[in-house]
Short mmCIF file of C-alpha atoms and ligand atoms in Angstrom, two decimals:
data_model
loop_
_atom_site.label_atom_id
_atom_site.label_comp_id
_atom_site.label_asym_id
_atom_site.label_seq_id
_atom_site.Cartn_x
_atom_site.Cartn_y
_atom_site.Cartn_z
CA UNK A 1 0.00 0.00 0.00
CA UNK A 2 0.99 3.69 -1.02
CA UNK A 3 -1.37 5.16 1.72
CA UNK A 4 0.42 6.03 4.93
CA UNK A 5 -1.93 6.05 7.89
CA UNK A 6 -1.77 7.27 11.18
CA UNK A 7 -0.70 3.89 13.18
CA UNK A 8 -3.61 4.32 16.05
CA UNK A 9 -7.00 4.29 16.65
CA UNK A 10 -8.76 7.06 18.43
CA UNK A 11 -10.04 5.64 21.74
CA UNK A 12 -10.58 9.23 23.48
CA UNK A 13 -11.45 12.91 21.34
CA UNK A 14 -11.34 16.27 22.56
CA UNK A 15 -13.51 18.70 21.18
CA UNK A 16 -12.25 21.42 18.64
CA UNK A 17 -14.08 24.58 19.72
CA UNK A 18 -15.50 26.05 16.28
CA UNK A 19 -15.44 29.84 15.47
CA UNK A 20 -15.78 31.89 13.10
CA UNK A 21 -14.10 34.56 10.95
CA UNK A 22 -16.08 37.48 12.49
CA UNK A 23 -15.60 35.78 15.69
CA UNK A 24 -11.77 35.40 15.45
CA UNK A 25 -11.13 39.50 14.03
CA UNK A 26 -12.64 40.21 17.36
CA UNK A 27 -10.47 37.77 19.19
CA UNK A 28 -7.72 38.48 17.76
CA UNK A 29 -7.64 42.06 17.94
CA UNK A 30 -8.28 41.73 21.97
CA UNK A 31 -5.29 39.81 21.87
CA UNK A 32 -3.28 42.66 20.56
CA UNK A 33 -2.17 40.35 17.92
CA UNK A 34 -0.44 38.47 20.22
CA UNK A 35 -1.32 34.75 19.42
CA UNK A 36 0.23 34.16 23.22
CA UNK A 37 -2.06 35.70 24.65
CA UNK A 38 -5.29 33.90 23.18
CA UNK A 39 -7.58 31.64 25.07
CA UNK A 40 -6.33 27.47 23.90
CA UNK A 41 -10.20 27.44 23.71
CA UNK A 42 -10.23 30.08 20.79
CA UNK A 43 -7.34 27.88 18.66
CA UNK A 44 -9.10 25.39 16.10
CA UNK A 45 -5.45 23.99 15.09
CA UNK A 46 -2.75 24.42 17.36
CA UNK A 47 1.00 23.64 15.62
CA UNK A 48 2.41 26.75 18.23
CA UNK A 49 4.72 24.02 19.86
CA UNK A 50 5.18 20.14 19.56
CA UNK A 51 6.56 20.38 23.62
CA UNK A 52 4.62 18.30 25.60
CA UNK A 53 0.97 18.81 23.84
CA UNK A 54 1.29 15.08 22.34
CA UNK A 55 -1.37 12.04 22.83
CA UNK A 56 -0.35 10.02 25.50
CA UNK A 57 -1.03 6.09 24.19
CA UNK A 58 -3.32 3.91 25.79
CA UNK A 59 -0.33 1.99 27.04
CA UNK A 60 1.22 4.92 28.49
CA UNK A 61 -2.38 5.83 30.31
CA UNK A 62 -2.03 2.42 31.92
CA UNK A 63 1.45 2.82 33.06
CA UNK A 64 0.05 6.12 34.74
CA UNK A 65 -1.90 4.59 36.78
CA UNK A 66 0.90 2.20 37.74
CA UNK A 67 2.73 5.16 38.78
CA UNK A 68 4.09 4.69 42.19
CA UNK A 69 4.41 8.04 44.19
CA UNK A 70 6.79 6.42 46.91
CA UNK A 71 9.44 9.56 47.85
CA UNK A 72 12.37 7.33 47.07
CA UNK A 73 13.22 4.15 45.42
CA UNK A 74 9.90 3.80 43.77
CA UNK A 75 8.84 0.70 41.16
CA UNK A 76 8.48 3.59 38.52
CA UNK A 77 11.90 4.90 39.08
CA UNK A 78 13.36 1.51 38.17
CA UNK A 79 11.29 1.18 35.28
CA UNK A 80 12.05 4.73 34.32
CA UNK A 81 15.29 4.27 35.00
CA UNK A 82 15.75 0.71 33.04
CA UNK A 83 14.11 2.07 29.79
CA UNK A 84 16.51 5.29 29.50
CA UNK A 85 19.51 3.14 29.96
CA UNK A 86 18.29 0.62 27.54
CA UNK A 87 17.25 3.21 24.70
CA UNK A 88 20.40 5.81 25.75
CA UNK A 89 23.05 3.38 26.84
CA UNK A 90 24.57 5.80 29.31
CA UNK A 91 25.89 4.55 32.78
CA UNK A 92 23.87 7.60 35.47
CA UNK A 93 20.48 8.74 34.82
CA UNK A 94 19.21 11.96 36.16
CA UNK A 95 15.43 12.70 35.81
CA UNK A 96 14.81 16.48 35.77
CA UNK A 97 11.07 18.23 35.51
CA UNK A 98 12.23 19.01 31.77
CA UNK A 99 14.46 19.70 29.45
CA UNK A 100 16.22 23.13 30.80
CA UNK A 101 16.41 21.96 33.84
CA UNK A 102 18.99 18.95 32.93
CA UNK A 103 20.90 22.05 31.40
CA UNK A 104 20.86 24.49 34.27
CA UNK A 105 22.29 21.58 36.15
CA UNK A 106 24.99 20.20 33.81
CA UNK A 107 26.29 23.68 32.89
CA UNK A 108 26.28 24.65 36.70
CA UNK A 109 28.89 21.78 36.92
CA UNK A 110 31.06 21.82 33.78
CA UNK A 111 30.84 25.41 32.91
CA UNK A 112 32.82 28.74 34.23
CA UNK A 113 32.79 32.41 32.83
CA UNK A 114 35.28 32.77 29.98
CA UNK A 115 33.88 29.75 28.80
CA UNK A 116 32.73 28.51 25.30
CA UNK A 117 30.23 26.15 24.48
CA UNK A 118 29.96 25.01 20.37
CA UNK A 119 26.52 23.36 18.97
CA UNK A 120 24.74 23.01 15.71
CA UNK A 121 22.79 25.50 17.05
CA UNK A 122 21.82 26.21 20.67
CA UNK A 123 17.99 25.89 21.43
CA UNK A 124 17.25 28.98 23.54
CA UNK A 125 16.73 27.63 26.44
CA UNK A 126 20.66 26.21 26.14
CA UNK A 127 21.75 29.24 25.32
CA UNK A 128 20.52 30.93 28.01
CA UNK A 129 21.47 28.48 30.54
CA UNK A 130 25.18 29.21 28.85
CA UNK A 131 24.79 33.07 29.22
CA UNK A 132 23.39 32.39 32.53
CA UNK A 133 26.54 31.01 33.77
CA UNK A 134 29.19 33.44 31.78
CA UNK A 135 30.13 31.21 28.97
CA UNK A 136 29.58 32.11 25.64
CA UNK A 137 27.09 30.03 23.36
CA UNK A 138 28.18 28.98 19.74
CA UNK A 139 26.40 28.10 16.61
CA UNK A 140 28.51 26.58 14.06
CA UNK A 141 25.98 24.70 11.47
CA UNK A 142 26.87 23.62 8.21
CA UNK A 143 26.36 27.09 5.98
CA UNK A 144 23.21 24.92 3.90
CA UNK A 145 21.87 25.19 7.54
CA UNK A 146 21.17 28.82 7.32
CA UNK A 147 19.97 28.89 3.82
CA UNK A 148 15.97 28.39 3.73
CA UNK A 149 15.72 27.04 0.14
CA UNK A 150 19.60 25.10 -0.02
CA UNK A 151 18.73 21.08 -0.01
CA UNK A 152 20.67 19.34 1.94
CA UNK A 153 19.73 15.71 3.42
CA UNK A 154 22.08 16.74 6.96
CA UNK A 155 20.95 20.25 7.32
CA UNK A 156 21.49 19.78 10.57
CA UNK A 157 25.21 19.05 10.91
CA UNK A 158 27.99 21.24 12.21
CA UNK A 159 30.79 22.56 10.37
CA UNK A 160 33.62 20.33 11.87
CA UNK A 161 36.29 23.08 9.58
CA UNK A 162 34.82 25.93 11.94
CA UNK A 163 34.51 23.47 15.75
CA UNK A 164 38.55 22.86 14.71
CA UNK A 165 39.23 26.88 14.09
CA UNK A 166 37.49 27.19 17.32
CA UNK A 167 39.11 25.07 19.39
CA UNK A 168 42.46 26.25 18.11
CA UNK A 169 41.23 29.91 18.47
CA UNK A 170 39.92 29.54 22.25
CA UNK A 171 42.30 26.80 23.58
CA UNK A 172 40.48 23.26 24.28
CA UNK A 173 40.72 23.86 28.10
CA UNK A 174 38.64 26.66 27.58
CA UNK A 175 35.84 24.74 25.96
CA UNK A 176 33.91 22.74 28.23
CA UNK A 177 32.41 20.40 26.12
CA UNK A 178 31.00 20.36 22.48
CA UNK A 179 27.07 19.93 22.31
CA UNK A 180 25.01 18.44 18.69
CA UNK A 181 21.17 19.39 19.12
CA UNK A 182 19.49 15.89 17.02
CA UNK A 183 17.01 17.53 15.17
CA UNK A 184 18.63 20.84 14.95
CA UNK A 185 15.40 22.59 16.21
CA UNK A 186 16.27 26.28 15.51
CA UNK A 187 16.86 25.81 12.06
CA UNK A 188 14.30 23.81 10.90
CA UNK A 189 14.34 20.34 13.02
CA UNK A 190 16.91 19.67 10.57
CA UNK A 191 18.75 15.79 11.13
CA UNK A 192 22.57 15.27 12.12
CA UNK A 193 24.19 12.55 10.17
CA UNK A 194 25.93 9.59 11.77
CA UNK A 195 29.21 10.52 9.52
CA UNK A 196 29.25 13.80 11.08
CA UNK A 197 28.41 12.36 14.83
CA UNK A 198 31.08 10.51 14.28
CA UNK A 199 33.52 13.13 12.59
CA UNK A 200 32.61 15.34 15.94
CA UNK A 201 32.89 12.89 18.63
CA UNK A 202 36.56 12.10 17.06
CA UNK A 203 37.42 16.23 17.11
CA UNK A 204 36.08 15.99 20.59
CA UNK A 205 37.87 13.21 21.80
CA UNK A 206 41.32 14.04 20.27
CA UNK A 207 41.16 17.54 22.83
CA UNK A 208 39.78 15.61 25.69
CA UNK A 209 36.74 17.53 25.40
CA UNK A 210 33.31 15.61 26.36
CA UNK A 211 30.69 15.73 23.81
CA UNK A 212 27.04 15.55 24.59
CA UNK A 213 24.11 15.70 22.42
CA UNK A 214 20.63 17.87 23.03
CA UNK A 215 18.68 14.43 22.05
CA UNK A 216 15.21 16.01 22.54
CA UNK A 217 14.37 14.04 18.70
CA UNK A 218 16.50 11.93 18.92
CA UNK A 219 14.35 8.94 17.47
CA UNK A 220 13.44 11.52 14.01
CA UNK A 221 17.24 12.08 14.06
CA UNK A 222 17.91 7.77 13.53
CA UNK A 223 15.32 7.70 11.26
CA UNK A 224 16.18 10.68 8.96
CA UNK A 225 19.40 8.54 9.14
CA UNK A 226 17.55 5.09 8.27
CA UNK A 227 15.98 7.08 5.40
CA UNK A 228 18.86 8.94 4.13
CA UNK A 229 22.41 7.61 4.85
CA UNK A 230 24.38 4.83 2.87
CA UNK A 231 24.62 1.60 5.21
CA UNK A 232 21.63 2.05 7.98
CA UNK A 233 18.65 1.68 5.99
CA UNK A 234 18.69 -2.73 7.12
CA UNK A 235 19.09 -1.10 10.90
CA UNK A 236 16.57 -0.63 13.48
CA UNK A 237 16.31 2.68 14.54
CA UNK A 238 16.62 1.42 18.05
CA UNK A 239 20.37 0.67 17.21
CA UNK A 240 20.94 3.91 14.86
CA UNK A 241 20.04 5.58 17.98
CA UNK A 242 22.30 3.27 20.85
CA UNK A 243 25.36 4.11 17.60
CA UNK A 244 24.58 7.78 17.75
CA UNK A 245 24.66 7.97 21.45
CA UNK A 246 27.74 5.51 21.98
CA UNK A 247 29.64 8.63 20.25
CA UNK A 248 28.41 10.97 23.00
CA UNK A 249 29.56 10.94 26.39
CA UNK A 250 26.04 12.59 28.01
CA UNK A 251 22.80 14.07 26.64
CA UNK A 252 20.18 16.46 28.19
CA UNK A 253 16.38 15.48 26.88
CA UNK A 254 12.85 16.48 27.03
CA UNK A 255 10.31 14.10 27.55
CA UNK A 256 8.23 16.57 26.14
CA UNK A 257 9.40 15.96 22.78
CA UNK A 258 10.47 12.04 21.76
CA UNK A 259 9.42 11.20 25.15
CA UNK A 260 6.02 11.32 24.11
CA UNK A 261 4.77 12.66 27.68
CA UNK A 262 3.27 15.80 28.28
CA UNK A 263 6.09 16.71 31.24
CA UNK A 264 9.35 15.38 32.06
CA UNK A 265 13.08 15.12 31.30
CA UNK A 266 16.51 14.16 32.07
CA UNK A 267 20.40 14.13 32.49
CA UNK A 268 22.71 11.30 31.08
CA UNK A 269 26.60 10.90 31.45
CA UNK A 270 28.64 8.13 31.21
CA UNK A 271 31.23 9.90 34.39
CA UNK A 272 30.25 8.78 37.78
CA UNK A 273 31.88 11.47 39.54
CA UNK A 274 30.30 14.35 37.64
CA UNK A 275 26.51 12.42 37.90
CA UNK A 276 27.24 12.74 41.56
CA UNK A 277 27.98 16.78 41.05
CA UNK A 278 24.80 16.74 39.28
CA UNK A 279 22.64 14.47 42.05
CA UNK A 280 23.59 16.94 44.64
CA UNK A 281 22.41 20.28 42.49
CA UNK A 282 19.33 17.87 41.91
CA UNK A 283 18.46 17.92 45.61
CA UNK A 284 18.76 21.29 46.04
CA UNK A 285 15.94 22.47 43.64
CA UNK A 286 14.17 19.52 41.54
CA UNK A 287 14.15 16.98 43.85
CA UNK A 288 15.20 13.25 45.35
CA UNK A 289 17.61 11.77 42.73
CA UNK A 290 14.65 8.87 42.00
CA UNK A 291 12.40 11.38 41.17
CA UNK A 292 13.76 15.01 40.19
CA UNK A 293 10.77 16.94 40.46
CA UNK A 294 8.40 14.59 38.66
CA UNK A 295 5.33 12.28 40.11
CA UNK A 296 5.53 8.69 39.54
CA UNK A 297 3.26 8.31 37.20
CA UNK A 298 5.39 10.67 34.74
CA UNK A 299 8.42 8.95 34.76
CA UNK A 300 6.38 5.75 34.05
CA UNK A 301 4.43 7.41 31.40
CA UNK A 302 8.07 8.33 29.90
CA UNK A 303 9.57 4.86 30.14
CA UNK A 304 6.69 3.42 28.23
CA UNK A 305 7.12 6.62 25.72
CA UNK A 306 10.82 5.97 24.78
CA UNK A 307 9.55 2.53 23.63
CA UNK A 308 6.85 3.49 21.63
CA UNK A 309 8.65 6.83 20.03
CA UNK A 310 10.82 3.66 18.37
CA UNK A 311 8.10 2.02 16.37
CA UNK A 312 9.46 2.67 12.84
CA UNK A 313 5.39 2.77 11.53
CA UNK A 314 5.25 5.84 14.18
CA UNK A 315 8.06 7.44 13.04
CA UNK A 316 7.05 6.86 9.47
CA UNK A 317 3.26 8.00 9.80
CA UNK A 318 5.19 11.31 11.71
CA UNK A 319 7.86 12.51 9.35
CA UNK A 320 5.16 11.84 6.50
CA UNK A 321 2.99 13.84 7.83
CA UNK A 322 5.27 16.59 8.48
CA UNK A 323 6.29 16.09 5.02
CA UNK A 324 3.06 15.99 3.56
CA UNK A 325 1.80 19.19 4.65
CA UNK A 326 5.40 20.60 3.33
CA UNK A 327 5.02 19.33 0.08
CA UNK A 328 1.51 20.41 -0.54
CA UNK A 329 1.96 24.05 0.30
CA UNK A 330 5.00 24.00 -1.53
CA UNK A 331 3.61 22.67 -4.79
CA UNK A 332 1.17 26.35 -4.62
CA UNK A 333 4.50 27.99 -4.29
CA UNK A 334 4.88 28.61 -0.66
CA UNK A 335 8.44 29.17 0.19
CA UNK A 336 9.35 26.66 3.39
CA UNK A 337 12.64 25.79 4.90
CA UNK A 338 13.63 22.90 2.54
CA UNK A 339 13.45 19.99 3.01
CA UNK A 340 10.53 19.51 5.36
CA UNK A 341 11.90 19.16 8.65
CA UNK A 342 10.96 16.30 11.27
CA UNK A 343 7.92 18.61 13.87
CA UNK A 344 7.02 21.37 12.16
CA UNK A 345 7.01 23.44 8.90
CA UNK A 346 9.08 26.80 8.76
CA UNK A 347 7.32 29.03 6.26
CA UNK A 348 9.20 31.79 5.03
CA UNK A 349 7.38 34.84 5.44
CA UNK A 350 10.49 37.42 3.75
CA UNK A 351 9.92 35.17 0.89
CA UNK A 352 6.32 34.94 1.13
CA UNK A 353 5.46 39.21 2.50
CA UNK A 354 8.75 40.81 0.30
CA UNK A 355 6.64 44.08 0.66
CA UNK A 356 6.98 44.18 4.44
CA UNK A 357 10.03 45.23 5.63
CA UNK A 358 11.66 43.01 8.66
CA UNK A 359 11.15 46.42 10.89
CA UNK A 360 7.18 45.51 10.07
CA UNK A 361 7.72 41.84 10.80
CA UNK A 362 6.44 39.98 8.33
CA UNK A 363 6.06 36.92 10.00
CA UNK A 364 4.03 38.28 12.97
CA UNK A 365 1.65 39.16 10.14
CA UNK A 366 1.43 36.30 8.85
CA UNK A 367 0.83 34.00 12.27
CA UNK A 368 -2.42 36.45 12.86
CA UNK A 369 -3.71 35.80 8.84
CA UNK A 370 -3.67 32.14 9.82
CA UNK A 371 -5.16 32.59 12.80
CA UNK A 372 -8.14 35.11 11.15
CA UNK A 373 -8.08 32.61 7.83
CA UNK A 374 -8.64 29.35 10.07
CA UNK A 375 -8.27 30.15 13.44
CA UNK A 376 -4.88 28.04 13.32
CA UNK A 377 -2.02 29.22 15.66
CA UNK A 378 1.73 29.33 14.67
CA UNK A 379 4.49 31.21 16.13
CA UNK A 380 6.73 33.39 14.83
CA UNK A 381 10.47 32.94 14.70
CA UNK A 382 12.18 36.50 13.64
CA UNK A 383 12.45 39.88 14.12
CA UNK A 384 9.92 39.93 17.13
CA UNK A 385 11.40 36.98 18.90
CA UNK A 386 15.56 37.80 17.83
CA UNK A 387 15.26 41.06 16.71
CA UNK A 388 17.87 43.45 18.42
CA UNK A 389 17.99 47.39 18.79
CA UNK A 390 21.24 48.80 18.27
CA UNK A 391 23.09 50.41 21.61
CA UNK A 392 24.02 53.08 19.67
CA UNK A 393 21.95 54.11 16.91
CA UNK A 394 18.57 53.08 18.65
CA UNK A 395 16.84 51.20 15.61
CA UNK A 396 16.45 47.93 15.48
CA UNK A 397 18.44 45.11 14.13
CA UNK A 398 16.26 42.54 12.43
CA UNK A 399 16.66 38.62 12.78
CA UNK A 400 19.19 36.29 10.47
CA UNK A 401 15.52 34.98 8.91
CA UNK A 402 11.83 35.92 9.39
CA UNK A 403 10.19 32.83 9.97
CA UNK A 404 6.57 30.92 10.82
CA UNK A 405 6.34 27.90 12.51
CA UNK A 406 4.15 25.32 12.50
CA UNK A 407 5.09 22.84 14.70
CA UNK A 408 3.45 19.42 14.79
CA UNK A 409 1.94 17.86 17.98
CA UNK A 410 2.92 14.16 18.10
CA UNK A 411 -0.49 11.51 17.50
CA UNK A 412 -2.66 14.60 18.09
CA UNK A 413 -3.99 15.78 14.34
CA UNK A 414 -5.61 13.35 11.63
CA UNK A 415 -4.47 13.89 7.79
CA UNK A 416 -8.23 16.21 7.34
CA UNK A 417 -7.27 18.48 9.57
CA UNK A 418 -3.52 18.79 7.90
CA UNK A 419 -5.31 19.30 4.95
CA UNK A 420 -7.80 22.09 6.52
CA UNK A 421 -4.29 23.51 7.27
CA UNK A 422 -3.00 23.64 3.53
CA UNK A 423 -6.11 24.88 2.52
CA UNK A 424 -5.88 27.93 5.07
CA UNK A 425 -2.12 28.71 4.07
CA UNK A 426 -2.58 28.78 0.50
CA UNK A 427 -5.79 31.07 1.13
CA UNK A 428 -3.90 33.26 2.75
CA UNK A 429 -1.05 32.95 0.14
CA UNK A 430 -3.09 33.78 -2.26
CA UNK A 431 -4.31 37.22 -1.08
CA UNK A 432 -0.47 37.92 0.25
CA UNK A 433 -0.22 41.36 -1.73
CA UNK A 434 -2.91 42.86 0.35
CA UNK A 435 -1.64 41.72 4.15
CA UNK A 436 -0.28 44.47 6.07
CA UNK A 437 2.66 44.74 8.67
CA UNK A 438 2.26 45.39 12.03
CA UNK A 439 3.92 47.35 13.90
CA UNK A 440 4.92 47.16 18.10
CA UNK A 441 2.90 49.23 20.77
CA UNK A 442 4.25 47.58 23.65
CA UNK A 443 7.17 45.66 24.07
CA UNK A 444 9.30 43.67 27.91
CA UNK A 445 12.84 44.53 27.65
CA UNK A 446 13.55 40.40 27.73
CA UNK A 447 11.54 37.51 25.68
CA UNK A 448 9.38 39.86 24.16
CA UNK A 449 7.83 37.67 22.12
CA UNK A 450 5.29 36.57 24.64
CA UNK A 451 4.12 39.61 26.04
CA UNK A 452 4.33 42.55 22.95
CA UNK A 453 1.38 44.36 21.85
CA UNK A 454 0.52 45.02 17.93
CA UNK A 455 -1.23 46.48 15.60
CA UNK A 456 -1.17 46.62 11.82
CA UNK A 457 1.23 49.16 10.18
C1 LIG B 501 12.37 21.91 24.00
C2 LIG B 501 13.82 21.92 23.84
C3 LIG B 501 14.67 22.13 24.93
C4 LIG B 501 14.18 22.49 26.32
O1 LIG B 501 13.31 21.54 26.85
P1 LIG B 501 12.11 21.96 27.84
O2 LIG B 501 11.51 20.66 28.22
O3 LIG B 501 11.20 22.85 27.07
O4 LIG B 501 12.74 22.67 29.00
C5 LIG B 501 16.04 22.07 24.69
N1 LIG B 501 16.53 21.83 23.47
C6 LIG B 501 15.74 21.62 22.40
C7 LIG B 501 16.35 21.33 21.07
C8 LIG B 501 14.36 21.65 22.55
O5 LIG B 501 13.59 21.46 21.48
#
C-alpha cells in the first residue's frame, strides 16, 4: 500500500471549539495580535509548539496509573530508569522536571565564565542556561543550515572546519564540552548525520573535550538517518540511535518531545563522579535523585514513551505527515525551509510578504492571517522573537531569517485536519499582496515575544 496512515485508533477525542471569521477579528484584535495571549479554547489547530501537547497512548495511560508516588526508590523509578539506559546506553540517569532543567544543572557543573560552548545551534533555552553562567554560546551549522531554500539531506550538521578553528582559536581547556542538538530545532528540526556524529565525537575526543548531544528528537534524528544515509537503511532505529549515542559521552532530553509525555526530562553521562555533582544540584531544587521533580506516574508514562517513540510505523506515519503538509503548500508555491523538517514546517514569510520590511515583521503578520483565515495558531520565529535594537543608533536590528512555525503535535492531528491547514495557508497565500505589517505598541525589555502588543502598520 501507497497510503500512509496514522498507526492508532482514536479511543478518546477532545472537542475542537469552532469559530468563526467574524468571531476570530474580534479575538484576535483583543489579543493585541499576540497569538500568546489567546484563550487554547479560541485555537481550532494548534502547531504553536510540539513540547509536551502530544497524545499520550493507551499503554502509556495504563502505566500512569501504575505510577508509584513512593518519595524514594519507587517501582516507577526503576522502570524509568531501566528504559533510559536501555534506549540511551549511558551509565547515570538523572530525571529532571524538563528539558532546561537537565541544562541548568549540567552547565552549573562543567561550565565557568570565559567559557565557550559550540553546537549546531543552541535551542534557547541552552543558550541561556550558557549566558546564565558566563560562557559564551556557539552556533557553528553547516552554511546549507542557514539557507531556507539550499537542499541538503544533513541540514542539521555542524561545520567540523569551523569546531577545529574554534578550538584552536579559544584553547580546548577553555571549551567545556562540544554539544550536537538531534534535530537541529532552531533551524528547521533539521537531522545530524551519523558521519558527522562521528567526525565530531573524534574532534572531541582528540582535545579531551566531552561531547554531549541535546537528544530532545533523537528517534526523528535515527530515522532521517535510516531514510537517508548509505549503510543504515537494514538497521533498526533502536540501534541507529544506541550508535549515535555511543559517540556521546552525556545528553540532556525532554520528555516533552520524543518522550512522548506531556512533562518530564533528564540528564545522562557516562562519568560517575560528575553524575554525583549533578545528584547533589538535583536535591537542592528539583528533587530526590529517583524522582527530580516529577510524580511517579510521569516517569512511568516516559519509560513506556521511549519505547513506543521507536516504532518505525510511528516514526514513518510522523515525518510523513510533516512532510506531507510541506510538500503540498510547496507545490502552490509557498516558500518553506527545505526539506521539510521532522515537527514542524518553517514558512518563510520574507519570501512569502517581500513588501513588508523586517522592521514591520512579516512573520508576525502572517501567524495572525492564519489565525483570522482558520483560526490556526503558529508562532513566529524573527524579528519579534531575535530582533535586536542597536546600543548606539537606537533602531532595530532585524533577525538572520523571518520565519513561521508550524510545529506538529505528536499523535494529536488526523491527515483532514492537515489538509484544513494547507487549505488555510494557501488562502492566505493567495491574497499575500494585500496583508499588512504590524507594527509594536508595547514591548518587555527580555523575551518579548510573549508579552508585545501590535497592531497593523
Ligand atoms: C524543548 C527543547 C529544549 C528544552 O526543553 P524543555 O523541556 O522545554 O525545557 C532544549 N533543546 C531543544 C532542542 C528543545 O527542542
Amino acid at each position: 500500500m501507497k497510503t500512509i496512515i496514522e498507526p492508532f485508533r482514536i479511543k478518546t477525542v477532545e472537542p475542537i471549539c469552532m469559530t468563526t471569521a467574524e468571531e476570530r477579528a474580534v479575538i484576535l484584535k483583543e489579543a493585541h495580535y499576540n497569538l500568546f495571549a489567546l484563550s487554547a479554547e479560541d485555537v481550532l489547530i494548534d502547531l504553536l509548539t510540539d513540547s509536551g501537547t502530544g497524545a499520550m497512548s493507551s499503554e502509556q495511560w495504563a502505566a500512569a496509573m501504575r505510577g508509584d508516588e513512593s518519595y524514594a526508590g519507587s517501582a516507577s523509578w526503576e522502570r524509568f530508569e531501566a528504559s533510559v539506559k536501555t534506549v540511551f546506553g549511558f551509565g547515570y540517569v538523572i530525571p529532571t522536571h524538563q528539558g532546561r532543567a537537565a541544562e541548568r544543572i549540567l552547565f552549573a557543573c562543567l561550565c565557568q565564565p570565559g567559557d565557550v560552548v559550540p553546537n549546531n545551534t543552541h535551542f534557547d533555552t541552552t543558550r541561556a542556561n550558557i549566558e546564565y553562567r558566563g560562557a559564551e554560546a556557539v552556533d557553528l551549522v553547516i552554511p546549507e543550515g542557514k539557507q531556507p531554500e539550499a537542499i541538503h539531506p544533513f541540514k542539521g550538521n555542524m561545520d567540523t572546519g569551523a569546531l577545529k578553528a574554534l578550538i584552536k582559536e579559544k584553547g580546548a581547556e577553555n571549551i567545556p564540552l562540544i554539544m550536537l542538538t538531534i534535530t537541529n530545532n532552531s533551524m528547521g528540526g533539521q537531522p545530524v548525520s551519523m558521519a558527522n556524529i562521528r567526525e565530531v565525537a573524534s574532534i572531541a575526543r582528540k582535545h579531551d573535550i566531552p561531547l554531549y548531544f541535546d537528544a530532545c528528537r533523537f528517534a526523528e534524528n535515527a530515522y532521517f538517518i535510516k531514510l537517508r544515509e548509505e549503510g543504515y537503511a537494514g538497521k533498526s532505529v533502536r540501534e541507529i540511535a544506541l550508535e549515535m549515542f555511543s559517540h556521546a559521552d552525556g545528553c540532556t532530553m525532554s520528555a516533552k518531545k520524543d518522550g512522548l509525555a506531556n512533562i518530564g526530562g533528564f540528564l545522562c553521562t557516562n562519568d560517575e563522579l560528575l553524575a554525583q555533582q549533578e545528584k547533589n544540584l538535583l536535591i537542592l531544587t528539583e528533587g530526590f535523585p529517583t524522582y527530580g521533580g516529577l510524580a511517579g506516574r510521569d516517569l512511568d508514562a516516559i519509560a513506556v514513551g521511549l519505547e513506543e517513540v521507536l516504532h518505525e510505523d510511528y516514526l514513518e506515519y510522523r515525518l510523513a505527515s510533516t512532510r506531507y503538509l510541506g510538500e503540498h503548500i510547496t507545490r502552490e508555491g509557498v516558500p518553506i525551509v527545505q526539506p521539510p523538517g521532522g515537527h514542524a514546517i518553517y514558512i518563510d514569510a520574507r519570501a512569502m510578504l517581500p513588501h513588508i520590511p523586517p522592521a514591520q515583521y512579516p512573520g508576525q503578520a502572517l501567524a495572525c492571517e492564519l489565525y483570522l483565515e482558520a483560526g490556526i495558531r503558529s508562532v513566529e520565529i524573527g524579528s519579534v522573537m531575535f530582533g535586536k535594537t542597536d546600543p548606539e543608533t537606537g533602531e532595530e536590528i532585524p533577525a538572520e531569517m523571518e520565519l513561521v512555525r508550524l510545529a506538529i503535535p505528536r499523535r494529536v492531528y488526523t491527515q483532514s485536519h492537515v489538509d484544513y491547514v494547507v487549505e488555510a495557508i494557501i488562502a492566505v497565500f493567495e491574497r499575500r499582496n494585500d496583508i499588512r505589517g504590524m507594527r509594536i505598541t508595547q514591548q518587555a525589555p527580555y523575551l518579548r515575544h510573549f508579552t508585545a502588543r501590535f497592531e497593523r502598520a
